[in-house]
Coordinates of C-alpha atoms in Angstrom, one line a residue:
M104 CA 73.1 -49.2 86.7
K105 CA 73.0 -46.7 83.7
T106 CA 73.2 -49.5 81.2
V107 CA 70.2 -51.3 82.6
K108 CA 68.1 -48.1 82.5
L109 CA 68.9 -47.5 78.9
N110 CA 67.9 -51.0 77.8
V111 CA 64.6 -50.6 79.6
Q112 CA 63.9 -47.3 77.7
M113 CA 64.8 -48.9 74.4
C114 CA 62.5 -51.8 75.1
C115 CA 59.6 -49.4 75.8
K116 CA 60.1 -47.6 72.5
L117 CA 60.3 -50.9 70.6
V118 CA 57.0 -52.1 72.1
L119 CA 55.3 -48.8 71.2
F120 CA 56.5 -49.0 67.6
M121 CA 55.2 -52.5 67.2
A122 CA 51.9 -51.4 68.6
L123 CA 51.6 -48.7 66.0
L124 CA 52.4 -51.1 63.3
G125 CA 49.7 -53.4 64.5
G126 CA 47.2 -50.6 64.4
C127 CA 47.7 -50.0 60.7
S128 CA 46.5 -53.5 59.8
G129 CA 42.9 -52.4 60.0
Y130 CA 43.1 -50.5 56.6
P131 CA 41.9 -52.4 53.4
D132 CA 44.5 -53.6 50.9
Y133 CA 44.6 -51.8 47.5
A134 CA 45.0 -54.0 44.4
V135 CA 47.4 -52.8 41.8
T136 CA 45.9 -53.5 38.2
N137 CA 47.2 -53.3 34.7
P138 CA 44.7 -51.1 32.9
P139 CA 44.8 -50.9 29.1
F140 CA 45.3 -47.5 27.4
V141 CA 43.8 -46.9 23.9
D142 CA 44.1 -44.1 21.3
I143 CA 40.4 -44.1 20.5
T144 CA 37.7 -43.6 23.2
S145 CA 34.6 -43.8 21.0
L146 CA 33.8 -44.7 17.4
D147 CA 31.3 -43.3 14.8
M148 CA 31.6 -45.5 11.7
Y149 CA 29.8 -46.3 8.4
I150 CA 29.0 -49.8 7.2
G151 CA 32.2 -51.3 5.7
D152 CA 34.6 -49.1 7.6
T153 CA 37.6 -50.6 9.3
V154 CA 39.5 -49.0 12.2
Q155 CA 42.6 -50.1 14.0
I156 CA 42.7 -49.3 17.7
T157 CA 46.1 -49.1 19.3
V158 CA 46.5 -50.3 22.8
S159 CA 49.3 -50.0 25.3
P160 CA 51.5 -51.2 27.0
E161 CA 52.6 -52.9 23.8
D162 CA 54.2 -55.8 25.7
A163 CA 51.0 -56.7 27.5
T164 CA 48.4 -59.2 26.4
F165 CA 44.8 -58.0 26.0
R166 CA 41.5 -59.7 25.1
W167 CA 39.1 -58.0 22.7
S168 CA 35.3 -58.5 22.4
S169 CA 32.1 -56.8 21.1
D170 CA 28.8 -57.1 22.8
N171 CA 27.0 -57.0 19.4
D172 CA 28.8 -59.0 16.8
E173 CA 26.1 -58.2 14.2
V174 CA 27.0 -54.5 14.3
I175 CA 30.7 -54.5 15.2
K176 CA 33.4 -57.2 14.8
V177 CA 36.7 -56.8 16.6
S178 CA 39.8 -59.0 16.2
Q179 CA 42.3 -59.9 18.9
T180 CA 44.7 -57.3 17.5
G181 CA 42.2 -54.4 17.9
E182 CA 41.0 -54.2 14.3
V183 CA 37.3 -53.1 14.2
V184 CA 35.0 -53.8 11.3
A185 CA 31.5 -52.1 10.9
L186 CA 29.0 -54.7 9.7
S187 CA 25.5 -53.1 10.0
E188 CA 23.7 -50.2 11.5
G189 CA 23.4 -50.1 15.3
L190 CA 25.2 -49.6 18.5
A191 CA 27.9 -51.8 20.1
T192 CA 30.4 -51.7 23.0
I193 CA 33.9 -52.9 22.5
T194 CA 35.8 -54.2 25.5
V195 CA 39.6 -54.5 25.8
A196 CA 40.7 -56.3 28.9
S197 CA 44.0 -57.0 30.6
N198 CA 44.5 -59.8 33.1
N199 CA 42.9 -57.7 35.9
D200 CA 41.3 -54.6 34.3
E201 CA 39.3 -53.5 31.3
L202 CA 38.2 -50.5 29.2
K203 CA 35.0 -50.1 27.2
I204 CA 34.6 -48.2 23.9
D205 CA 31.2 -47.2 22.6
A206 CA 30.6 -47.5 18.9
R207 CA 27.9 -46.4 16.4
V208 CA 27.5 -47.7 12.9
R209 CA 25.4 -45.9 10.2
T210 CA 24.8 -46.3 6.5
F211 CA 26.8 -43.9 4.3
I212 CA 24.5 -41.8 2.1
P213 CA 26.4 -40.0 -0.6
L214 CA 25.7 -36.4 -1.6
T215 CA 24.4 -36.1 -5.1
S216 CA 23.9 -32.4 -5.5
I217 CA 23.7 -29.0 -3.7
A218 CA 20.4 -27.1 -3.8
L219 CA 20.2 -23.3 -3.5
T220 CA 17.2 -21.2 -2.7
V221 CA 18.1 -18.8 -5.5
D222 CA 20.5 -18.8 -8.4
I223 CA 21.0 -15.0 -8.4
L224 CA 21.5 -13.0 -5.3
T225 CA 21.1 -9.2 -5.7
I226 CA 22.3 -7.1 -2.7
D227 CA 22.7 -3.4 -2.1
I228 CA 26.2 -2.0 -1.9
L229 CA 25.3 -0.8 1.7
G230 CA 23.8 -4.1 2.7
D231 CA 24.7 -7.8 2.8
G232 CA 23.3 -11.1 1.8
Q233 CA 23.1 -14.8 2.8
I234 CA 23.5 -17.9 0.7
W235 CA 21.3 -20.8 1.8
A236 CA 22.6 -24.2 0.6
Y237 CA 21.1 -27.6 1.3
P238 CA 22.3 -31.2 0.7
V239 CA 20.5 -33.5 -1.8
P240 CA 19.4 -35.9 -0.5
E241 CA 18.7 -34.0 2.7
N242 CA 20.1 -36.8 4.9
A243 CA 23.4 -37.1 3.0
S244 CA 26.3 -38.1 5.1
E245 CA 29.0 -35.5 6.0
A246 CA 27.5 -32.8 3.8
T247 CA 29.5 -29.7 4.8
F248 CA 29.9 -26.8 2.4
T249 CA 32.8 -24.6 1.3
Y250 CA 32.1 -21.1 -0.1
I251 CA 34.5 -19.3 -2.5
S252 CA 34.1 -16.0 -4.3
T253 CA 35.5 -15.8 -7.8
N254 CA 35.7 -12.0 -7.5
T255 CA 36.6 -10.7 -4.0
E256 CA 36.8 -7.2 -5.4
V257 CA 33.0 -7.2 -5.8
A258 CA 31.9 -9.5 -3.0
T259 CA 33.4 -11.8 -0.3
V260 CA 31.8 -14.8 1.4
D261 CA 32.6 -16.5 4.7
A262 CA 32.4 -20.1 5.8
T263 CA 28.7 -19.7 6.8
G264 CA 27.6 -18.3 3.3
A265 CA 27.3 -14.7 4.5
V266 CA 28.1 -12.3 1.6
K267 CA 29.6 -8.9 2.0
P268 CA 29.6 -6.4 -0.9
V269 CA 32.8 -4.6 -1.7
S270 CA 32.0 -2.7 -4.9
L271 CA 29.3 -2.5 -7.6
G272 CA 29.6 -5.4 -10.0
T273 CA 29.1 -9.2 -10.4
A274 CA 30.8 -12.1 -8.6
E275 CA 30.2 -15.8 -8.7
I276 CA 30.1 -17.9 -5.5
I277 CA 31.2 -21.5 -5.7
I278 CA 29.5 -23.8 -3.1
S279 CA 31.2 -27.2 -2.9
S280 CA 31.4 -30.4 -0.9
G281 CA 34.1 -32.7 -2.1
S282 CA 33.7 -33.1 -5.8
I283 CA 30.0 -31.8 -5.8
E284 CA 29.5 -28.1 -6.5
N285 CA 26.9 -25.5 -7.4
R286 CA 27.3 -21.8 -8.4
L287 CA 25.5 -18.7 -7.5
T288 CA 25.7 -15.2 -9.1
V289 CA 25.9 -12.2 -6.8
N290 CA 24.9 -8.8 -8.2
V291 CA 26.1 -5.9 -6.1
T292 CA 24.0 -2.8 -7.0
E293 CA 22.2 0.2 -5.6
I294 CA 18.8 -1.0 -4.8
Y295 CA 16.0 1.5 -4.8
A296 CA 12.5 1.5 -3.4
V297 CA 10.1 2.0 -6.2
V298 CA 6.8 3.9 -5.9
P299 CA 4.6 3.8 -9.1
V300 CA 3.3 7.1 -10.4
D301 CA 0.0 7.9 -12.0
F302 CA -0.9 11.2 -13.7
N303 CA -4.0 13.3 -12.9
T304 CA -5.5 16.8 -13.0
P305 CA -4.4 17.7 -16.5
S306 CA -4.5 21.3 -17.7
N307 CA -4.5 22.3 -21.4
M308 CA -3.9 18.7 -22.4
T309 CA -5.5 15.4 -22.5
V310 CA -4.1 12.5 -20.4
V311 CA -5.4 9.1 -21.1
K312 CA -4.2 5.8 -19.8
N313 CA -4.2 3.1 -22.5
D314 CA -5.2 -0.5 -21.8
A315 CA -1.6 -1.5 -22.6
G316 CA -0.5 0.5 -19.5
Y317 CA 1.0 3.6 -21.1
W318 CA -0.3 7.2 -20.8
E319 CA -1.0 9.3 -23.9
M320 CA -0.5 13.0 -23.5
T321 CA -1.7 15.5 -26.1
P322 CA -1.6 19.3 -25.7
T323 CA -4.8 21.2 -26.4
R324 CA -3.7 24.7 -25.6
N325 CA -0.6 26.6 -24.6
D326 CA 1.2 25.6 -21.4
P327 CA 0.1 22.0 -21.1
Y328 CA 0.8 20.1 -17.9
C329 CA -0.5 17.5 -15.5
Y330 CA 0.3 16.3 -12.0
T331 CA 1.8 13.2 -10.6
T332 CA 0.5 11.2 -7.7
S333 CA 2.3 11.8 -4.4
V334 CA 5.7 10.3 -3.4
G335 CA 3.9 8.2 -0.8
A336 CA 6.6 8.3 1.8
D337 CA 8.8 10.9 3.5
V338 CA 11.9 10.7 1.4
R339 CA 13.7 13.8 2.7
S340 CA 16.3 11.8 4.6
K341 CA 17.0 9.4 1.7
G342 CA 20.4 9.4 0.0
S343 CA 19.1 9.8 -3.5
V344 CA 15.6 10.3 -5.0
F345 CA 14.6 10.2 -8.6
F346 CA 11.6 10.7 -10.8
I347 CA 11.8 8.4 -13.7
V348 CA 9.6 7.8 -16.8
E349 CA 9.9 5.9 -20.1
Y350 CA 8.6 7.9 -23.0
Q351 CA 8.0 8.2 -26.7
S352 CA 7.7 11.7 -28.3
S353 CA 6.5 12.8 -31.7
H354 CA 8.6 15.9 -31.5
E355 CA 11.8 17.0 -29.8
S356 CA 11.4 19.3 -26.8
N357 CA 14.0 21.3 -24.9
Q358 CA 11.6 23.2 -22.7
G359 CA 10.1 20.6 -20.4
Q360 CA 9.7 21.5 -16.8
I361 CA 9.3 19.9 -13.4
F362 CA 7.6 21.7 -10.6
Y363 CA 7.9 20.7 -6.9
C364 CA 4.4 20.8 -5.5
K365 CA 3.3 20.9 -1.9
P366 CA -0.3 20.9 -0.7
N367 CA -1.9 24.4 -0.9
A368 CA 1.0 25.7 -3.1
A369 CA -0.5 26.8 -6.4
G370 CA 1.5 25.5 -9.3
G371 CA 4.6 24.5 -7.2
V372 CA 8.2 25.7 -7.5
S373 CA 9.9 25.4 -10.8
S374 CA 13.1 23.3 -11.0
D375 CA 14.5 26.2 -13.2
M376 CA 15.8 23.6 -15.6
D377 CA 14.9 23.1 -19.3
L378 CA 14.4 19.4 -19.8
H379 CA 15.1 17.6 -23.0
F380 CA 13.0 15.0 -24.7
D381 CA 14.1 13.3 -27.9
Q382 CA 12.0 12.9 -30.9
T383 CA 11.5 9.2 -31.0
G384 CA 8.4 8.7 -33.1
I385 CA 5.3 7.0 -31.8
D386 CA 4.8 3.3 -31.9
P387 CA 4.1 1.8 -28.4
T388 CA 4.8 -1.7 -29.7
N389 CA 8.3 -0.9 -30.8
E390 CA 10.5 -1.3 -27.8
S391 CA 13.5 0.4 -29.5
L392 CA 11.7 3.7 -29.5
W393 CA 11.2 4.0 -25.8
R394 CA 13.6 6.3 -23.9
E395 CA 14.2 6.7 -20.2
F396 CA 13.9 10.2 -18.6
K397 CA 15.6 10.3 -15.1
F398 CA 15.4 13.4 -13.0
S399 CA 17.1 13.8 -9.6
L400 CA 15.0 15.4 -6.9
S401 CA 18.0 16.2 -4.6
H402 CA 17.6 20.0 -5.5
A403 CA 13.9 19.8 -4.6
I404 CA 14.6 18.2 -1.2
N405 CA 17.7 20.2 -0.2
T406 CA 16.6 23.6 -1.5
H407 CA 12.8 23.6 -1.4
G408 CA 12.0 21.2 1.4
W409 CA 10.1 18.9 -0.9
G410 CA 9.7 15.2 -0.2
E411 CA 7.0 14.7 2.5
T412 CA 4.5 11.9 2.1
N413 CA 1.9 14.0 0.3
H414 CA 4.2 16.0 -2.0
R415 CA 4.0 15.5 -5.7
L416 CA 5.3 16.9 -9.0
R417 CA 3.9 18.9 -11.9
F418 CA 5.0 17.6 -15.2
D419 CA 5.1 20.1 -18.1
Y420 CA 5.5 18.8 -21.6
V421 CA 5.6 22.3 -23.2
Q422 CA 4.7 21.5 -26.7
D423 CA 1.7 23.6 -27.6
N424 CA 0.9 22.1 -31.0
A425 CA -2.0 19.7 -30.7
Q426 CA -0.3 17.4 -33.2
N427 CA 2.4 16.7 -30.7
R428 CA 2.0 13.6 -28.7
M429 CA 3.9 11.9 -25.9
L430 CA 3.5 8.4 -24.5
V431 CA 4.6 7.7 -21.0
R432 CA 4.9 4.4 -19.1
N433 CA 6.6 3.0 -16.0
A434 CA 6.5 6.3 -14.2
R435 CA 7.9 6.0 -10.7
Y436 CA 9.8 7.5 -7.8
E437 CA 12.9 5.6 -6.9
Y438 CA 14.9 6.2 -3.7
R439 CA 17.4 4.5 -1.4

């Protein structure tokens, strides 16, 4: 009796198992394909270019085709030839699967030269600069530029053309693309703001501006002087401020004076320095006779609080003889 009971249980389990197998037949069948694999998924070519596409598995057979044979020609070994401008799609197919590769073909336009916005770039030692380079023609193909400084102790340049000063001096930047290049000179200096100066309110002297742009100063009595126009900006926080003139003098003078003048301050405050002017001779057309007089105003700013917008200077020539003459041009304030 035990043997019969066991066989019945086994039969029940077998029926249940077969029922489960029958229930699985409702799911769809999945097809197993043989897809191609390629080493290039898209193409950007120029007319005349040839590219070999590698496909795998190597032991499989594939069919190649192009949907635009006037633009792209493809062989049955996967060699692609660009024929004309346009777009095309390459298809590589196995016996039951396929892969598509998009391709673009353009005309190659060679770069003929590199244009620069400036040939000389002057930058302040505390600032920076930018080189702007452009391809010629402007639609040249693959026109990417490389920047190299010939003197990195003066200025460096990065891959975008940004220039960083290192020290005062001159460096040359080479801008190149393949065999095409151009060069730019970088001058690293201390750049000053320039405020032109005129002269007015003379005392014991005549001050006349010539049509050629220079001032003629002639003493008429003892203690000759005149005033400059104001500095025009608040320069008290500037790193360095100068009063500069170019001059010619008929006589040598070792007693010139600069006075720091504020509004409502009679005469101003003396610099307490005897200033020297060479005897150059007078001939305004002779450039070799002109000298530069440069006077630092740091003492005026730091000690006497000079340097607001409406502050000016008193310029004393201190040569009392009426035969003495001084010519002055390009008078200016310079500051950083």
